[in-house]
Amino acid sequence: NAGVTQTPKFQVLKTGQSMTLQCAQDMNHNSMYWYRQDPGMGLRLIYYSASEGTTDKGEVPNGYNVSRLNKREFSLRLESAAPSQTSVYFCASVEGPNYGYTFGSGTRLTVV
Amino acid sequence: QKEVEQNSGPLSVPEGAIASLNCTYSDRGSQSFFWYRQYSGKSPELIMFIYSNGDKEDGRFTAQLNKASQYVSLLIRDSQPSDSATYLCAVLDNAGNMLTFGGGTRLMVKP
């Protein structure tokens, strides 16, 4: 039972480069989320997808785009990376309200 | 902006003591509240959730909710060094779509 799988685990980008963070879950969950975590700031929601075919902005969406490719997969794209996007990115999924989120192992991204 | 506030700590307790972690939230309409534990360099993992006023117990953990005061707490009884981690409080919005997290409290349990 893999749960939520994120790739890559580590990435270094130069300013202005683009990349896509991949996330897949095998629990048949409807809702999926992308968070970023910075020191002392907890987890902040970037985008979420309440169900297949829908996506919505979270607290900090600027500089990011997402795609809910199918029920299993939810990707996060940085079109032109900036040093302010250096962070740890977590993908999560959930069965429904009042269930706990299951998190992936995270992607540690450094933009230089 | 919906806010969830936690004391960043560190909160230091001796082994075997009760650790008390607190959280306040700004959205009075919030219905569900979650506690996560996060070890350094790892992803958050769910400890428990609560949505009714009062106490909810699960093993050594007790979550307490007071909606009138907009206050959630987590008690850890018989604290162990393995409980040393950052504890994140999270609040679910009214629509049930998004969790908003506090900044976390770092707990240190000393042998």
mmCIF file of C-alpha atoms in Angstrom:
data_model
loop_
_atom_site.group_PDB
_atom_site.id
_atom_site.type_symbol
_atom_site.label_atom_id
_atom_site.label_comp_id
_atom_site.label_asym_id
_atom_site.label_seq_id
_atom_site.Cartn_x
_atom_site.Cartn_y
_atom_site.Cartn_z
ATOM 1 C CA ASN A 1 0.000 0.000 0.000
ATOM 2 C CA ALA A 2 1.940 2.983 -1.331
ATOM 3 C CA GLY A 3 -0.526 5.703 -0.187
ATOM 4 C CA VAL A 4 0.601 9.031 -1.664
ATOM 5 C CA THR A 5 3.700 9.010 -3.848
ATOM 6 C CA GLN A 6 5.577 12.180 -4.739
ATOM 7 C CA THR A 7 8.387 12.607 -7.226
ATOM 8 C CA PRO A 8 11.064 13.834 -7.198
ATOM 9 C CA LYS A 9 12.215 13.841 -3.554
ATOM 10 C CA PHE A 10 14.856 16.509 -4.121
ATOM 11 C CA GLN A 11 15.347 19.099 -6.859
ATOM 12 C CA VAL A 12 17.612 22.075 -7.464
ATOM 13 C CA LEU A 13 16.472 24.601 -10.065
ATOM 14 C CA LYS A 14 17.976 27.748 -11.424
ATOM 15 C CA THR A 15 15.885 30.906 -11.360
ATOM 16 C CA GLY A 16 13.567 30.966 -14.358
ATOM 17 C CA GLN A 17 13.571 27.212 -14.973
ATOM 18 C CA SER A 18 10.336 25.267 -14.990
ATOM 19 C CA MET A 19 9.438 21.926 -13.509
ATOM 20 C CA THR A 20 6.497 19.726 -12.583
ATOM 21 C CA LEU A 21 6.084 17.972 -9.255
ATOM 22 C CA GLN A 22 4.190 14.726 -9.557
ATOM 23 C CA CYS A 23 1.766 13.227 -7.057
ATOM 24 C CA ALA A 24 -0.231 9.999 -7.233
ATOM 25 C CA GLN A 25 -2.465 8.253 -4.697
ATOM 26 C CA ASP A 26 -3.776 4.707 -4.767
ATOM 27 C CA MET A 27 -6.510 5.039 -2.126
ATOM 28 C CA ASN A 28 -9.312 6.110 -4.472
ATOM 29 C CA HIS A 29 -9.573 9.458 -2.681
ATOM 30 C CA ASN A 30 -11.603 12.210 -4.311
ATOM 31 C CA SER A 31 -9.744 15.233 -2.946
ATOM 32 C CA MET A 32 -6.079 16.104 -3.394
ATOM 33 C CA TYR A 33 -3.962 19.010 -2.186
ATOM 34 C CA TRP A 34 -0.631 20.733 -2.645
ATOM 35 C CA TYR A 35 0.954 22.449 0.358
ATOM 36 C CA ARG A 36 4.278 24.157 0.864
ATOM 37 C CA GLN A 37 6.079 24.224 4.193
ATOM 38 C CA ASP A 38 8.559 26.904 5.144
ATOM 39 C CA PRO A 39 10.395 27.158 8.466
ATOM 40 C CA GLY A 40 8.168 28.626 11.172
ATOM 41 C CA MET A 41 5.196 29.038 8.845
ATOM 42 C CA GLY A 42 3.488 25.679 8.998
ATOM 43 C CA LEU A 43 1.819 24.265 5.925
ATOM 44 C CA ARG A 44 0.228 26.664 3.454
ATOM 45 C CA LEU A 45 -2.228 25.507 0.817
ATOM 46 C CA ILE A 46 -1.237 26.238 -2.776
ATOM 47 C CA TYR A 47 -4.025 24.529 -4.775
ATOM 48 C CA TYR A 48 -6.517 21.794 -4.224
ATOM 49 C CA SER A 49 -8.790 19.547 -6.231
ATOM 50 C CA ALA A 50 -11.993 18.599 -4.460
ATOM 51 C CA SER A 51 -12.838 16.054 -7.146
ATOM 52 C CA GLU A 52 -11.611 14.852 -10.505
ATOM 53 C CA GLY A 53 -11.991 17.644 -13.052
ATOM 54 C CA THR A 54 -11.954 20.535 -10.583
ATOM 55 C CA THR A 55 -9.158 22.649 -9.164
ATOM 56 C CA ASP A 56 -9.206 25.693 -6.877
ATOM 57 C CA LYS A 57 -6.739 28.183 -5.489
ATOM 58 C CA GLY A 58 -5.567 27.991 -1.934
ATOM 59 C CA GLU A 59 -3.777 30.549 0.188
ATOM 60 C CA VAL A 60 -0.584 30.964 -1.895
ATOM 61 C CA PRO A 61 -1.313 30.084 -5.575
ATOM 62 C CA ASN A 62 0.808 32.740 -7.314
ATOM 63 C CA GLY A 63 3.574 31.280 -9.464
ATOM 64 C CA TYR A 64 2.012 27.808 -9.611
ATOM 65 C CA ASN A 65 -0.353 25.853 -11.815
ATOM 66 C CA VAL A 66 -1.941 22.462 -11.258
ATOM 67 C CA SER A 67 -3.476 19.673 -13.264
ATOM 68 C CA ARG A 68 -5.767 16.946 -11.985
ATOM 69 C CA LEU A 69 -4.871 14.437 -14.646
ATOM 70 C CA ASN A 70 -7.256 11.751 -13.387
ATOM 71 C CA LYS A 71 -8.555 10.605 -10.019
ATOM 72 C CA ARG A 72 -5.131 9.292 -8.997
ATOM 73 C CA GLU A 73 -2.804 12.058 -10.141
ATOM 74 C CA PHE A 74 -2.446 15.736 -9.242
ATOM 75 C CA SER A 75 0.595 17.626 -10.523
ATOM 76 C CA LEU A 76 2.042 21.002 -9.545
ATOM 77 C CA ARG A 77 3.924 23.088 -12.095
ATOM 78 C CA LEU A 78 6.320 25.961 -11.562
ATOM 79 C CA GLU A 79 6.512 27.837 -14.863
ATOM 80 C CA SER A 80 9.372 30.177 -13.954
ATOM 81 C CA ALA A 81 10.974 29.261 -10.642
ATOM 82 C CA ALA A 82 11.977 31.985 -8.194
ATOM 83 C CA PRO A 83 14.141 31.766 -5.047
ATOM 84 C CA SER A 84 10.987 32.523 -2.978
ATOM 85 C CA GLN A 85 9.661 29.133 -4.098
ATOM 86 C CA THR A 86 12.441 27.324 -2.253
ATOM 87 C CA SER A 87 10.449 25.137 0.120
ATOM 88 C CA VAL A 88 9.306 21.643 0.962
ATOM 89 C CA TYR A 89 6.242 20.671 -1.028
ATOM 90 C CA PHE A 90 3.731 18.135 0.232
ATOM 91 C CA CYS A 91 0.932 16.481 -1.665
ATOM 92 C CA ALA A 92 -1.991 15.069 0.294
ATOM 93 C CA SER A 93 -5.243 13.284 -0.350
ATOM 94 C CA VAL A 94 -8.356 12.608 1.695
ATOM 95 C CA GLU A 95 -11.414 10.398 1.480
ATOM 96 C CA GLY A 96 -13.817 13.114 2.626
ATOM 97 C CA PRO A 97 -14.596 15.670 5.362
ATOM 98 C CA ASN A 98 -13.716 14.546 8.879
ATOM 99 C CA TYR A 99 -11.090 12.146 7.597
ATOM 100 C CA GLY A 100 -7.427 12.888 8.085
ATOM 101 C CA TYR A 101 -5.264 13.813 5.154
ATOM 102 C CA THR A 102 -2.639 11.320 4.009
ATOM 103 C CA PHE A 103 0.563 13.091 3.053
ATOM 104 C CA GLY A 104 3.274 12.132 0.623
ATOM 105 C CA SER A 105 6.895 12.122 1.716
ATOM 106 C CA GLY A 106 7.539 15.585 0.272
ATOM 107 C CA THR A 107 9.708 17.243 -2.352
ATOM 108 C CA ARG A 108 12.547 19.435 -1.145
ATOM 109 C CA LEU A 109 12.990 22.148 -3.782
ATOM 110 C CA THR A 110 15.820 24.661 -3.885
ATOM 111 C CA VAL A 111 15.802 27.521 -6.390
ATOM 112 C CA VAL A 112 19.158 29.239 -6.829
ATOM 113 C CA GLN B 1 -7.664 35.352 6.284
ATOM 114 C CA LYS B 2 -8.521 32.423 8.492
ATOM 115 C CA GLU B 3 -5.886 31.944 11.153
ATOM 116 C CA VAL B 4 -4.727 29.094 13.312
ATOM 117 C CA GLU B 5 -2.296 30.057 16.047
ATOM 118 C CA GLN B 6 0.103 27.892 18.039
ATOM 119 C CA ASN B 7 2.995 28.678 20.339
ATOM 120 C CA SER B 8 6.104 27.656 18.410
ATOM 121 C CA GLY B 9 7.884 26.399 21.533
ATOM 122 C CA PRO B 10 9.970 24.499 22.186
ATOM 123 C CA LEU B 11 7.884 22.991 24.958
ATOM 124 C CA SER B 12 10.152 20.897 27.136
ATOM 125 C CA VAL B 13 8.720 18.249 29.487
ATOM 126 C CA PRO B 14 10.358 15.418 31.441
ATOM 127 C CA GLU B 15 9.705 11.829 30.494
ATOM 128 C CA GLY B 16 6.487 10.556 32.063
ATOM 129 C CA ALA B 17 4.918 14.001 32.416
ATOM 130 C CA ILE B 18 1.820 15.364 30.688
ATOM 131 C CA ALA B 19 2.485 17.596 27.686
ATOM 132 C CA SER B 20 -0.189 20.180 26.915
ATOM 133 C CA LEU B 21 -0.312 21.705 23.450
ATOM 134 C CA ASN B 22 -2.669 24.545 22.611
ATOM 135 C CA CYS B 23 -4.214 26.033 19.497
ATOM 136 C CA THR B 24 -6.616 28.890 18.798
ATOM 137 C CA TYR B 25 -8.496 29.578 15.579
ATOM 138 C CA SER B 26 -10.226 32.603 14.115
ATOM 139 C CA ASP B 27 -13.069 31.140 12.018
ATOM 140 C CA ARG B 28 -15.995 30.658 14.375
ATOM 141 C CA GLY B 29 -17.790 28.538 11.771
ATOM 142 C CA SER B 30 -15.095 25.848 11.728
ATOM 143 C CA GLN B 31 -16.430 22.415 12.523
ATOM 144 C CA SER B 32 -13.581 19.914 12.524
ATOM 145 C CA PHE B 33 -10.169 20.042 14.112
ATOM 146 C CA PHE B 34 -7.132 17.859 13.611
ATOM 147 C CA TRP B 35 -3.821 17.211 15.313
ATOM 148 C CA TYR B 36 -0.824 16.030 13.309
ATOM 149 C CA ARG B 37 2.645 14.995 14.440
ATOM 150 C CA GLN B 38 5.655 15.739 12.275
ATOM 151 C CA TYR B 39 9.117 14.381 12.928
ATOM 152 C CA SER B 40 12.025 16.385 11.574
ATOM 153 C CA GLY B 41 12.423 15.815 7.841
ATOM 154 C CA LYS B 42 9.266 13.718 7.614
ATOM 155 C CA SER B 43 5.698 14.301 6.493
ATOM 156 C CA PRO B 44 2.837 15.061 8.908
ATOM 157 C CA GLU B 45 0.903 12.103 10.258
ATOM 158 C CA LEU B 46 -2.575 12.250 11.756
ATOM 159 C CA ILE B 47 -2.881 11.726 15.510
ATOM 160 C CA MET B 48 -6.581 12.395 15.955
ATOM 161 C CA PHE B 49 -9.453 14.690 15.123
ATOM 162 C CA ILE B 50 -12.337 16.173 17.086
ATOM 163 C CA TYR B 51 -15.541 17.950 16.091
ATOM 164 C CA SER B 52 -17.670 17.989 19.238
ATOM 165 C CA ASN B 53 -17.141 20.174 22.288
ATOM 166 C CA GLY B 54 -15.441 18.330 25.110
ATOM 167 C CA ASP B 55 -12.761 15.679 25.272
ATOM 168 C CA LYS B 56 -11.843 12.822 22.974
ATOM 169 C CA GLU B 57 -9.354 10.207 24.133
ATOM 170 C CA ASP B 58 -7.205 7.840 22.082
ATOM 171 C CA GLY B 59 -4.596 5.940 24.055
ATOM 172 C CA ARG B 60 -2.172 8.427 25.623
ATOM 173 C CA PHE B 61 -3.650 11.311 23.614
ATOM 174 C CA THR B 62 -6.630 13.487 24.550
ATOM 175 C CA ALA B 63 -7.974 16.230 22.310
ATOM 176 C CA GLN B 64 -10.072 18.962 23.905
ATOM 177 C CA LEU B 65 -12.348 21.350 22.031
ATOM 178 C CA ASN B 66 -14.049 24.515 23.228
ATOM 179 C CA LYS B 67 -15.864 26.150 20.318
ATOM 180 C CA ALA B 68 -17.108 29.091 22.390
ATOM 181 C CA SER B 69 -13.506 30.030 23.179
ATOM 182 C CA GLN B 70 -12.259 28.890 19.742
ATOM 183 C CA TYR B 71 -9.663 26.760 21.440
ATOM 184 C CA VAL B 72 -8.326 23.269 20.787
ATOM 185 C CA SER B 73 -5.756 21.425 22.837
ATOM 186 C CA LEU B 74 -3.879 18.142 22.807
ATOM 187 C CA LEU B 75 -2.736 16.403 25.967
ATOM 188 C CA ILE B 76 -0.100 13.696 25.822
ATOM 189 C CA ARG B 77 0.052 11.577 28.959
ATOM 190 C CA ASP B 78 3.146 9.655 30.065
ATOM 191 C CA SER B 79 5.276 11.542 27.527
ATOM 192 C CA GLN B 80 8.095 9.555 25.963
ATOM 193 C CA PRO B 81 11.264 10.747 24.220
ATOM 194 C CA SER B 82 9.775 9.294 21.022
ATOM 195 C CA ASP B 83 6.995 11.901 21.313
ATOM 196 C CA SER B 84 9.565 14.618 20.598
ATOM 197 C CA ALA B 85 8.324 16.186 17.367
ATOM 198 C CA THR B 86 6.439 19.186 16.023
ATOM 199 C CA TYR B 87 2.685 19.058 16.591
ATOM 200 C CA LEU B 88 0.468 20.760 14.042
ATOM 201 C CA CYS B 89 -3.068 21.915 14.711
ATOM 202 C CA ALA B 90 -5.333 22.078 11.649
ATOM 203 C CA VAL B 91 -8.843 23.434 11.144
ATOM 204 C CA LEU B 92 -11.254 22.378 8.406
ATOM 205 C CA ASP B 93 -13.218 25.140 6.687
ATOM 206 C CA ASN B 94 -17.016 25.266 6.651
ATOM 207 C CA ALA B 95 -17.285 23.794 3.184
ATOM 208 C CA GLY B 96 -15.126 20.854 4.221
ATOM 209 C CA ASN B 97 -12.668 21.555 1.436
ATOM 210 C CA MET B 98 -9.501 22.882 3.014
ATOM 211 C CA LEU B 99 -7.391 22.376 6.108
ATOM 212 C CA THR B 100 -5.645 25.447 7.490
ATOM 213 C CA PHE B 101 -2.599 24.613 9.601
ATOM 214 C CA GLY B 102 -1.023 26.399 12.499
ATOM 215 C CA GLY B 103 2.725 26.942 12.568
ATOM 216 C CA GLY B 104 3.259 24.016 14.911
ATOM 217 C CA THR B 105 4.609 23.546 18.432
ATOM 218 C CA ARG B 106 7.903 21.793 18.894
ATOM 219 C CA LEU B 107 7.786 19.343 21.804
ATOM 220 C CA MET B 108 10.915 18.030 23.484
ATOM 221 C CA VAL B 109 10.595 15.159 25.966
ATOM 222 C CA LYS B 110 13.728 14.781 28.052
ATOM 223 C CA PRO B 111 14.714 11.383 29.554
#
